[in-house]
XYZ file of C-alpha atoms in Angstrom:
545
model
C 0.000 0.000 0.000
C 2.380 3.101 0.542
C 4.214 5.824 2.023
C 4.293 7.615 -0.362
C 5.536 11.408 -0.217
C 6.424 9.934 3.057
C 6.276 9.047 -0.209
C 4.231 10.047 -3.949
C 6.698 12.327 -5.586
C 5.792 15.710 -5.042
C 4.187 17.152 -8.047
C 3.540 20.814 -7.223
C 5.202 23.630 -6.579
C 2.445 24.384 -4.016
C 2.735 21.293 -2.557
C 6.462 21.986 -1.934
C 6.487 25.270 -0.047
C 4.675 25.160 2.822
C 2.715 28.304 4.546
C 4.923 29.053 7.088
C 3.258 30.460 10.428
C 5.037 33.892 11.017
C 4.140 33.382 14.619
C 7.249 30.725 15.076
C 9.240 33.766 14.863
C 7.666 36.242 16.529
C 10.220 36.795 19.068
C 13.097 37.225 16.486
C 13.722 39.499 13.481
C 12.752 37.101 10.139
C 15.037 37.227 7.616
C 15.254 34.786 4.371
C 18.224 33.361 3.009
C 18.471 32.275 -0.949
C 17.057 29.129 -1.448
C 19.162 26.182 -2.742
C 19.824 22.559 -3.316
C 23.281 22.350 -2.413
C 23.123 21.998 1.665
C 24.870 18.872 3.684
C 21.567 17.640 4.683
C 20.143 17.267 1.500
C 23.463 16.206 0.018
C 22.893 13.534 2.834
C 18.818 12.757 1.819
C 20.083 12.094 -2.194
C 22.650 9.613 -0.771
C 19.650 7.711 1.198
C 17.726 8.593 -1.486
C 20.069 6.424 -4.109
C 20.811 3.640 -1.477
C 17.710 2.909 -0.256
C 15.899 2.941 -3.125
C 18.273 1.174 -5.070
C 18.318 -1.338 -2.494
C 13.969 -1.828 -3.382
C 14.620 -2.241 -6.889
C 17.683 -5.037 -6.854
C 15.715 -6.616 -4.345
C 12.562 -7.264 -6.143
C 15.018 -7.879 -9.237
C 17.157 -10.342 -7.238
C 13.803 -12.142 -5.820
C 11.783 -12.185 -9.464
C 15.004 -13.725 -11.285
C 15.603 -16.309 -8.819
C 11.857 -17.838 -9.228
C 12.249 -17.839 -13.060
C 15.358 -19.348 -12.579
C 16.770 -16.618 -14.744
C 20.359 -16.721 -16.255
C 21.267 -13.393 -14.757
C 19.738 -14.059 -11.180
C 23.097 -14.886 -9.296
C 24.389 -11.235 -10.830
C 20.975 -9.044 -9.377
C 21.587 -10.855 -5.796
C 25.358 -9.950 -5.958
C 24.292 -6.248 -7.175
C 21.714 -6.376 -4.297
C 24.609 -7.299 -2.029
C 27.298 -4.727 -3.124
C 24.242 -2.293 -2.501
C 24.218 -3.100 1.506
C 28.518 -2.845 1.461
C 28.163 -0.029 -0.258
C 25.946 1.778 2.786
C 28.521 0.943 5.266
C 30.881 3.609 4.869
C 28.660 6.190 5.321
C 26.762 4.790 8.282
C 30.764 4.670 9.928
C 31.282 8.110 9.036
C 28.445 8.783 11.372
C 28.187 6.246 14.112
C 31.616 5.014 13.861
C 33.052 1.955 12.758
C 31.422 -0.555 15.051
C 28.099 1.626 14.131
C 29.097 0.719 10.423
C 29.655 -3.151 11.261
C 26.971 -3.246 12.999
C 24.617 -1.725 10.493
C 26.182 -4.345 7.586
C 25.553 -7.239 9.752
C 21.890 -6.896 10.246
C 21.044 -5.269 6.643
C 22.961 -7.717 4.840
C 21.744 -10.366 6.482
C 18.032 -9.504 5.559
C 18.826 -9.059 1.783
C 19.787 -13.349 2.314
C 16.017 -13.879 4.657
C 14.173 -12.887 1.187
C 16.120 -14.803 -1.022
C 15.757 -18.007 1.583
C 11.621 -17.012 0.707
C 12.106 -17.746 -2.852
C 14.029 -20.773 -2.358
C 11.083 -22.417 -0.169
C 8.639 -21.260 -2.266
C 10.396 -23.362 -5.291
C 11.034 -25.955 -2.929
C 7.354 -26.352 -2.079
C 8.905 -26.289 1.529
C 6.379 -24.031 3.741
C 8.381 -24.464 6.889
C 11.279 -22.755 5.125
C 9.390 -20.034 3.800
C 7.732 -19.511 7.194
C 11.479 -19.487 8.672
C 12.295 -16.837 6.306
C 9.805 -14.501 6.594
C 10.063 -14.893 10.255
C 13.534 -13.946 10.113
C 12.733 -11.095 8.193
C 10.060 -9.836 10.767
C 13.051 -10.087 13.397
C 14.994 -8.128 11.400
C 12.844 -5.318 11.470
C 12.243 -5.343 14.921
C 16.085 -5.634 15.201
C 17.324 -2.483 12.593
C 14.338 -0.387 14.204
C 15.940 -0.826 17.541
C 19.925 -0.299 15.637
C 18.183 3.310 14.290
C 16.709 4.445 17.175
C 19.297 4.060 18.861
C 21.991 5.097 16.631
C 19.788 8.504 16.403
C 19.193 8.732 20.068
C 15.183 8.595 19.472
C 14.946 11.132 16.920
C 13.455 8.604 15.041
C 11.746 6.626 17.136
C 11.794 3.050 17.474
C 8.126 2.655 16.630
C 8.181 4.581 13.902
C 11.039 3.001 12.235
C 9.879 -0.230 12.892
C 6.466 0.839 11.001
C 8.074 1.643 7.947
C 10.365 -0.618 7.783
C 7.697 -3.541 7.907
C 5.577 -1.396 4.907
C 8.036 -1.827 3.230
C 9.286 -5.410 3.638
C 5.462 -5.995 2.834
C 5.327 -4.101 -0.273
C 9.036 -5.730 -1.472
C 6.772 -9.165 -0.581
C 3.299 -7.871 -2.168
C 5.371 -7.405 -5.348
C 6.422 -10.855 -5.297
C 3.532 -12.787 -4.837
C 1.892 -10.473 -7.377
C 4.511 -11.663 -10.108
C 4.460 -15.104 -8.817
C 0.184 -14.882 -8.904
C 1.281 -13.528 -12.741
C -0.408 -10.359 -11.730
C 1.980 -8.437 -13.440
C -0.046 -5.106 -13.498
C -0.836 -5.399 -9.862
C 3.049 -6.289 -9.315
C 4.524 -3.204 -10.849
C 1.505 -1.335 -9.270
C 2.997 -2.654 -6.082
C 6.536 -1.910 -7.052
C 6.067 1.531 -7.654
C 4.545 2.428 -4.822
C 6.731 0.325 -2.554
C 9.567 2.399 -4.772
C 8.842 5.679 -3.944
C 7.978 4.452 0.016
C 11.898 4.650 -0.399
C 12.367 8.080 -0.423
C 10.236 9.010 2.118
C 12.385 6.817 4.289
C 15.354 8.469 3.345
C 13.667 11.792 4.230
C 12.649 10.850 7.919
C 16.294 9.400 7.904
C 18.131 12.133 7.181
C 15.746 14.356 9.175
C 16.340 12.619 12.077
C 20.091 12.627 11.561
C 20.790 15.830 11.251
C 18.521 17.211 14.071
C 20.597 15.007 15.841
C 23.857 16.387 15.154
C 22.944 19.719 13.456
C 27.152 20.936 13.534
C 28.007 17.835 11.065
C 25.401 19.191 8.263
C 26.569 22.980 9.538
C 23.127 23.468 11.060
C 21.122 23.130 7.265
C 18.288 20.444 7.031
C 16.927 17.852 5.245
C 13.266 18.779 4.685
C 13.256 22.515 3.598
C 11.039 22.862 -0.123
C 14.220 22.961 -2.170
C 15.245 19.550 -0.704
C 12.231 18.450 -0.934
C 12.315 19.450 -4.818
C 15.433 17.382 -5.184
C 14.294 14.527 -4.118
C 10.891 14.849 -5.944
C 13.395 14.571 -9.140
C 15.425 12.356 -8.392
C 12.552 10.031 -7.431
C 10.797 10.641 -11.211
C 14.432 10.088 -12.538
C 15.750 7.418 -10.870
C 12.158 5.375 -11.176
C 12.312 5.935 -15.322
C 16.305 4.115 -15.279
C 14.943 1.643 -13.185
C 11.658 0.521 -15.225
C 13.638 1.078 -18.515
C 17.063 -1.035 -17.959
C 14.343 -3.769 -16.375
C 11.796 -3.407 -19.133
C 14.431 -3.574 -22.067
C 15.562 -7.224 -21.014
C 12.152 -8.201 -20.646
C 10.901 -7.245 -23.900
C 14.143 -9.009 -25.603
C 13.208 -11.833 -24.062
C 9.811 -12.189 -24.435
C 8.853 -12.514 -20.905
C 5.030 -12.260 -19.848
C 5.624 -9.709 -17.586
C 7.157 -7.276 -20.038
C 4.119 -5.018 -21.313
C 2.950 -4.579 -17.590
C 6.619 -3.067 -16.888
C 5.526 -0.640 -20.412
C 2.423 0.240 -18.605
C 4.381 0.941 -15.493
C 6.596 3.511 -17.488
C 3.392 4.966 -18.730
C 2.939 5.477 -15.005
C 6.386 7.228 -14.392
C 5.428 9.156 -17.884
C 2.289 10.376 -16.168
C 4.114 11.498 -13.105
C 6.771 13.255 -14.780
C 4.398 15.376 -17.294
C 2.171 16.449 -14.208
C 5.233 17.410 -12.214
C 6.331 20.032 -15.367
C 2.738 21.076 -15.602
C 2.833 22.029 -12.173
C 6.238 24.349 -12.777
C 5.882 25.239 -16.266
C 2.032 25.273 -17.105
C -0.388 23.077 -19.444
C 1.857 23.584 -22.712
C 5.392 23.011 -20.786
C 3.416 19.677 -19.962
C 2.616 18.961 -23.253
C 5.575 19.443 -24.977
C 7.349 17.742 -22.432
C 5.418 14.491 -23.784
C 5.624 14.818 -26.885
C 9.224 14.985 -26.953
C 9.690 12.451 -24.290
C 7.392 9.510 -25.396
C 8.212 10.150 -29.307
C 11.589 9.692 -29.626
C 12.543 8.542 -26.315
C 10.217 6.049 -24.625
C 9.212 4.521 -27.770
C 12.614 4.505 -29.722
C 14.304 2.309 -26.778
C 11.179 -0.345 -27.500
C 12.238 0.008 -31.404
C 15.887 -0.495 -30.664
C 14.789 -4.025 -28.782
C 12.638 -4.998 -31.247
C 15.852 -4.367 -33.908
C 18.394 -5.692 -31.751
C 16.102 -9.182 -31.628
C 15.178 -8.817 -35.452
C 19.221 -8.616 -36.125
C 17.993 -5.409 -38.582
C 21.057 -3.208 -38.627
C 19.177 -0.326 -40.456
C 16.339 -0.208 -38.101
C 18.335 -0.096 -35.203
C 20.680 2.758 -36.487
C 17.532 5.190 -37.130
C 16.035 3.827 -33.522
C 19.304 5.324 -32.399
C 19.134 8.453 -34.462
C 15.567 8.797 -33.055
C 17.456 8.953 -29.644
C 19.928 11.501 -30.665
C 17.160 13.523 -31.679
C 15.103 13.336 -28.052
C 18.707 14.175 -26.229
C 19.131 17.373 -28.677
C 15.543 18.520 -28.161
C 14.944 17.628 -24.788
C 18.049 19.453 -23.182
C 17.014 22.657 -25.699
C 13.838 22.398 -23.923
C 15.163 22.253 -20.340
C 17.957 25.081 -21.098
C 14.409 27.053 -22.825
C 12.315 26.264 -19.370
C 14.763 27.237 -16.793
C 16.032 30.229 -18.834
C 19.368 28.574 -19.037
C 19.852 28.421 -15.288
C 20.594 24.549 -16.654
C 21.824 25.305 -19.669
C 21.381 23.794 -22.697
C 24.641 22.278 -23.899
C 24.758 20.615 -19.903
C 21.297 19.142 -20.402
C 22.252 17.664 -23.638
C 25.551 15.950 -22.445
C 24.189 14.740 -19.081
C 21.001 13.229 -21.470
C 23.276 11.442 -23.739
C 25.557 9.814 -21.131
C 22.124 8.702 -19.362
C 21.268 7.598 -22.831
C 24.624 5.657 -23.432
C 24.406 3.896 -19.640
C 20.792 2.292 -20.582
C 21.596 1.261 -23.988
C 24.852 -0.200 -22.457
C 23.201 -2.078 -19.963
C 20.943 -3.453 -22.262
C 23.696 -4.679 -25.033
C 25.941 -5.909 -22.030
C 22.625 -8.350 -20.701
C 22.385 -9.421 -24.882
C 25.976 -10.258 -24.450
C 25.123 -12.518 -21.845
C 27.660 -10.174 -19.627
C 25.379 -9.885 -16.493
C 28.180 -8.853 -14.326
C 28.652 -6.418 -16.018
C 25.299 -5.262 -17.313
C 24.296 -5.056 -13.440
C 27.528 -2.964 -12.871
C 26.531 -0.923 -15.611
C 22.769 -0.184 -14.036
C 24.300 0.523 -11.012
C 25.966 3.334 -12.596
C 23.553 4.544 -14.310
C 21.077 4.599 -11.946
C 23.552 6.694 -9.640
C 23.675 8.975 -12.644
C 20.073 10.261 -12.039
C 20.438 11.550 -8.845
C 22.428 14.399 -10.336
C 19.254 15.134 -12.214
C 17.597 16.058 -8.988
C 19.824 18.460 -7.997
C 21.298 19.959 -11.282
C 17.654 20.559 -12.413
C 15.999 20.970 -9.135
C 18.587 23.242 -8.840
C 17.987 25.613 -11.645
C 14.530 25.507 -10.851
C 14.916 26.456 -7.762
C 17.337 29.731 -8.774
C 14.913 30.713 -11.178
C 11.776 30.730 -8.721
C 14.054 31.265 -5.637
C 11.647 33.711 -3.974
C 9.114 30.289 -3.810
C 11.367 27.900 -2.219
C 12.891 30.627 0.495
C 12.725 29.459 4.433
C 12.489 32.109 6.858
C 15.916 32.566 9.224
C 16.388 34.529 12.187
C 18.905 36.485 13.061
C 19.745 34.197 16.392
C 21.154 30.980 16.472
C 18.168 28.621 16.269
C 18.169 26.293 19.171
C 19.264 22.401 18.783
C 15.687 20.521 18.181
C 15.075 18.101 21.092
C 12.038 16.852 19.642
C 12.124 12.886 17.711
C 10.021 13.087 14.262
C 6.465 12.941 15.352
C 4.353 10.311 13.782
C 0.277 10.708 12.988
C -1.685 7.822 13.276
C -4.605 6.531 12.234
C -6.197 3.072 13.008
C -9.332 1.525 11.481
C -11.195 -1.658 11.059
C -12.902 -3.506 8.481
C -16.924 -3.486 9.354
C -16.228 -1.180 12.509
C -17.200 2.227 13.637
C -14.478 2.784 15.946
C -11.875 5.379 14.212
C -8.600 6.066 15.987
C -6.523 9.352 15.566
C -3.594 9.015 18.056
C -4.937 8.345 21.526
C -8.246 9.763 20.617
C -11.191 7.402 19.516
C -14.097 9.146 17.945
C -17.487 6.760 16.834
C -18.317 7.005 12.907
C -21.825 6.348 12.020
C -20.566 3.925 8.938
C -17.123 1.888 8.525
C -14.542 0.732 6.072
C -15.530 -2.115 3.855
C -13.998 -4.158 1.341
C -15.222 -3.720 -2.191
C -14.400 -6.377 -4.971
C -10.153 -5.575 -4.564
C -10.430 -2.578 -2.889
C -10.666 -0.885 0.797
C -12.888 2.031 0.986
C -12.820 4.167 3.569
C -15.005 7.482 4.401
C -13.489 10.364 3.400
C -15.213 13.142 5.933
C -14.094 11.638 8.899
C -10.376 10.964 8.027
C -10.217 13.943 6.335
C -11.783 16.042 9.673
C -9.940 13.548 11.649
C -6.519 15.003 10.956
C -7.696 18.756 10.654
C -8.523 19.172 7.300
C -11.106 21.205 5.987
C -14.672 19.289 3.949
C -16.744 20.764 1.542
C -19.841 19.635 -0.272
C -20.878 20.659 -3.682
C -24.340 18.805 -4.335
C -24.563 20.636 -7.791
C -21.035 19.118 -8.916
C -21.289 16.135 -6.686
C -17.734 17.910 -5.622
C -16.217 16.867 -2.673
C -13.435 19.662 -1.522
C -10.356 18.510 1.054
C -8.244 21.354 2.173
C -5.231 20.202 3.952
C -2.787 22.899 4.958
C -1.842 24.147 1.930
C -3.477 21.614 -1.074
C -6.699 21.332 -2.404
C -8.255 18.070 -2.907
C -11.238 17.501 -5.243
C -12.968 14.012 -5.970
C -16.126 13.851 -7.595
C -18.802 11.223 -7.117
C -19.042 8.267 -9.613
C -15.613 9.551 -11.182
C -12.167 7.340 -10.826
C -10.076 10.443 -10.456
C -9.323 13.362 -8.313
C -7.254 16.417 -8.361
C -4.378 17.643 -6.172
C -3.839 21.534 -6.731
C -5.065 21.341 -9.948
C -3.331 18.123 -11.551
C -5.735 15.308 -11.906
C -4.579 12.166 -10.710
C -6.219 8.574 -11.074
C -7.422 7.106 -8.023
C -8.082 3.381 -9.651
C -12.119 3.026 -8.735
C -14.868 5.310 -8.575
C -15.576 7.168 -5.508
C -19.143 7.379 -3.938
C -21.890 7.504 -1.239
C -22.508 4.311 0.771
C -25.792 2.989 2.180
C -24.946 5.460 5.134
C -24.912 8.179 3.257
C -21.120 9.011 2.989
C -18.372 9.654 0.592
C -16.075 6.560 0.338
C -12.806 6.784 -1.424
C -10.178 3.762 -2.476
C -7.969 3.179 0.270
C -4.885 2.345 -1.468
C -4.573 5.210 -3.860
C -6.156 8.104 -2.003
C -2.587 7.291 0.515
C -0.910 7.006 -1.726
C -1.488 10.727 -2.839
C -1.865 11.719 -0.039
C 1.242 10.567 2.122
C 0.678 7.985 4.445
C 2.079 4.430 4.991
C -0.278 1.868 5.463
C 0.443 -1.304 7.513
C -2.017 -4.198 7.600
C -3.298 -6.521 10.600
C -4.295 -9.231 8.616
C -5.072 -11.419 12.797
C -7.964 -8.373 13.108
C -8.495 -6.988 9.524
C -7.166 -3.485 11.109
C -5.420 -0.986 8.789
C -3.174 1.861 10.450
C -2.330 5.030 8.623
C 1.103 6.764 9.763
C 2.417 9.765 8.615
C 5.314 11.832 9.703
C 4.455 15.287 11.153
C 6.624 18.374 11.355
């Protein structure tokens, strides 16, 4: 289910700069500083950012290839590995080296409890899939305890622990999804659980540098223009991934290869909204056009050659790429008025370019090593998207991402990362918002596939504002600073403006209320969701500044 801004990439600039109460300053003389993306804190987020969701994507990789019995399976599981090595240096240059050894021993040791999952499932062994999956609950409870600890509470032992069991369930969802051959509902799944990543990696980093505030010279991990970074690199990083994985798949024939084309459709989606959002309708559209034309579409071409063995078609696929890299760095050096400029965008685009097509040719060559070295790489690469071009859109629309300062040295925050909660039950009237129980007068059901919930009470529940238009059938959410719409009998909403789909139709119950799709309306909006599967309980959590 999700975490997402804890998790959906952000996808408006209103959604990124919060309204700032001027009465947290009151005693001080506000001030703003220029807005940027280059701070130690969110230098720190993009690492986590990389890891962490790197780490998601080799794992479901690692865990898919092993039940096909794949060629290239024993190279994902050694990428997945290097991924957990490759975190240890920077958890020592925090908490020291035993903090580092300690951290490799019970990370790396998880990435083997999933893998021990597939091998009882082909074993037809339930005792040793039960062992595995038991380990892998222990190791949650285990690395919850490591990070609170390690961050003395400012993130929270609970807290940790919930999202790091969301998303050991969505890394398993994904799974049995493929292994179901629910390849839609798998890649639905692996999204999601994807971008749960970076919202990790925010609450992370948060939570290490309120803890020591001199390392990161006293910057932080969650102002808009970090926030804006990661947003990026999220869209980025998610398009390498679903490409480099998609490519192989279609070469190969495999049955799960046009459900990882819809899932790119997905990333298309999110990407075009997100440049709407900054640069208006047209930006939008001619941001698809040139992205889907001779982009998206040539890389399918160039597999389609490659198999064929047609020389000519593959050269003008190519050619068709050369083309998107020449006209879509003109039009990022055109939208940021050259604060990226246009000869950067091009080069940066065509080494991006090179990296997936040499992935590809490297897995063709049979090279897997290699061709998961290769991915590696390029994935890396796209986290200097987030903060090249989140950083030229942030200099030319500084004034939007600006943080008030004070002229006195802010004090050291004490406070651990509060958490929101929410707790429901299937069939029961009893809604929980922290410690506070309220009585609804209707409950969550389940609906063919889908959870619905009632939107007026969560909504209300958390302090947001509900409106009711009975000529529209409009249903109006403000929370803080975005506006949520959902209409009744309609599959979509809109968040400031940008429709979204919401995957079923919202609309009014036998009690009378507005119900809305669990899964996606989280999704959108934020929250994690973990499952009691014992008492058919759901709990929403979402971290609060």
């Amino acid at each position: 289910m999700k975490m997402k801004k804890l998790l959906v990439p952000v996808l408006s600039l209103s959604m990124l700069v919060p309204v700032i109460p001027m009465t947290a300053y009151a005693e001080t003389v506000p001030t703003t500083m220029m807005a940027t993306v280059n701070t130690p804190a969110a230098d720190l987020r993009a690492a986590l950012d990389n890891l962490l969701s790197e780490h998601f994507v080799l794992a479901v990789t690692a865990m898919t290839k092993a039940y096909d019995g794949s060629p290239d399976a024993a190279a994902a599981y050694k990428a997945l590995d290097q991924n957990a090595l490759d975190m240890q240096p920077a958890i020592a240059s925090l908490y020291g080296d035993a903090g580092g050894i300690e951290f490799e021993r019970i990370f790396r040791a998880h990435n083997k409890y999933t893998d021990d999952v597939v091998k009882g499932l082909k074993a037809n062994d339930p005792t040793a899939v039960k062992k595995a999956q038991d380990q892998i609950q222990g190791f949650v409870v285990e690395f919850a305890k490591f990070l609170a600890t390690a961050t003395d509470g400012k993130l929270p032992e609970q807290a940790a622990a919930d999202v790091i069991r969301s998303h050991e369930k969505h890394v398993q969802d994904t799974f049995d999804s493929y292994v179901k051959g629910d390849y839609s509902g798998a890649y639905d799944t692996f999204r999601v659980g994807f971008n749960e990543m970076f919202a990790i990696s925010k609450a992370l980093a948060t939570a290490i540098t309120t803890q020591m505030p001199e390392k990161f010279a006293n910057s932080k991990a969650d102002t808009p223009a970090a926030d804006l970074r990661s947003a990026l690199n999220s869209l980025a990083s998610e398009h390498f991934a679903l490409s480099a994985l998609e490519m192989p798949k279609q070469y190969e024939g495999s049955k799960d290869y046009s459900a990882l084309i819809r899932a790119e459709a997905g990333n298309t989606v999110d990407f075009k909204a997100a440049v709407t959002s900054i640069y208006g309708v047209d930006g939008g559209i001619a941001f698809e056009k040139i992205w889907v034309g001779d982009h998206i579409n040539a890389q399918s071409d160039i597999v389609i050659a490659t198999k064929n063995g047609d020389t000519a078609a593959l050269m003008a696929a190519k050619q068709r790429i050369s083309k998107f890299v020449t006209e879509f760095g003109a039009f990022l050096g055109t939208a940021t008025g050259e604060n990226l400029p246009t000869k950067g965008a091009q080069e940066a685009l065509r080494a991006h370019e090179d990296q997936v097509q040499l992935t590809f040719d490297q897995y063709v060559a049979r090279n897997y090593d290699a061709s998961y070295a290769t991915f590696r790489e390029g994935y890396k690469f796209m986290f200097g998207v987030g903060q090249a071009l989140g950083g030229a859109i942030v200099t030319q629309n500084n004034a939007k991402f600006q943080m008030p300062m004070t002229t006195t040295p802010a004090p050291t925050p004490t406070e651990p990362v509060n958490m929101t909660k929410v707790w429901m039950k299937l069939n029961s009237n009893e809604l929980k918002i922290n410690d506070k129980m309220i009585m609804m007068d209707t409950a969550p059901f389940m609906s063919g596939d889908n959870t619905y919930i009632p939107l007026r009470y969560l909504s209300e529940g958390i302090g947001a504002e509900v409106t009711w238009n009975d000529t529209t059938k409009e249903v109006g959410v403000k929370a803080g600073s975005s506006m949520l719409k959902f209409w009744i009998g309609k599959d979509y909403m809109e968040v400031n403006g940008v429709r979204q789909n919401i995957g079923a139709q919202v609309y009014i119950n036998k009690d009378g209320r507005t119900v809305v799709p669990l899964r996606f309306i989280t999704e959108l909006l934020g929250w994690t969701v973990t499952w009691n599967e014992a008492d058919n309980s759901v709990t929403l959590t979402q971290a609060m500044k």
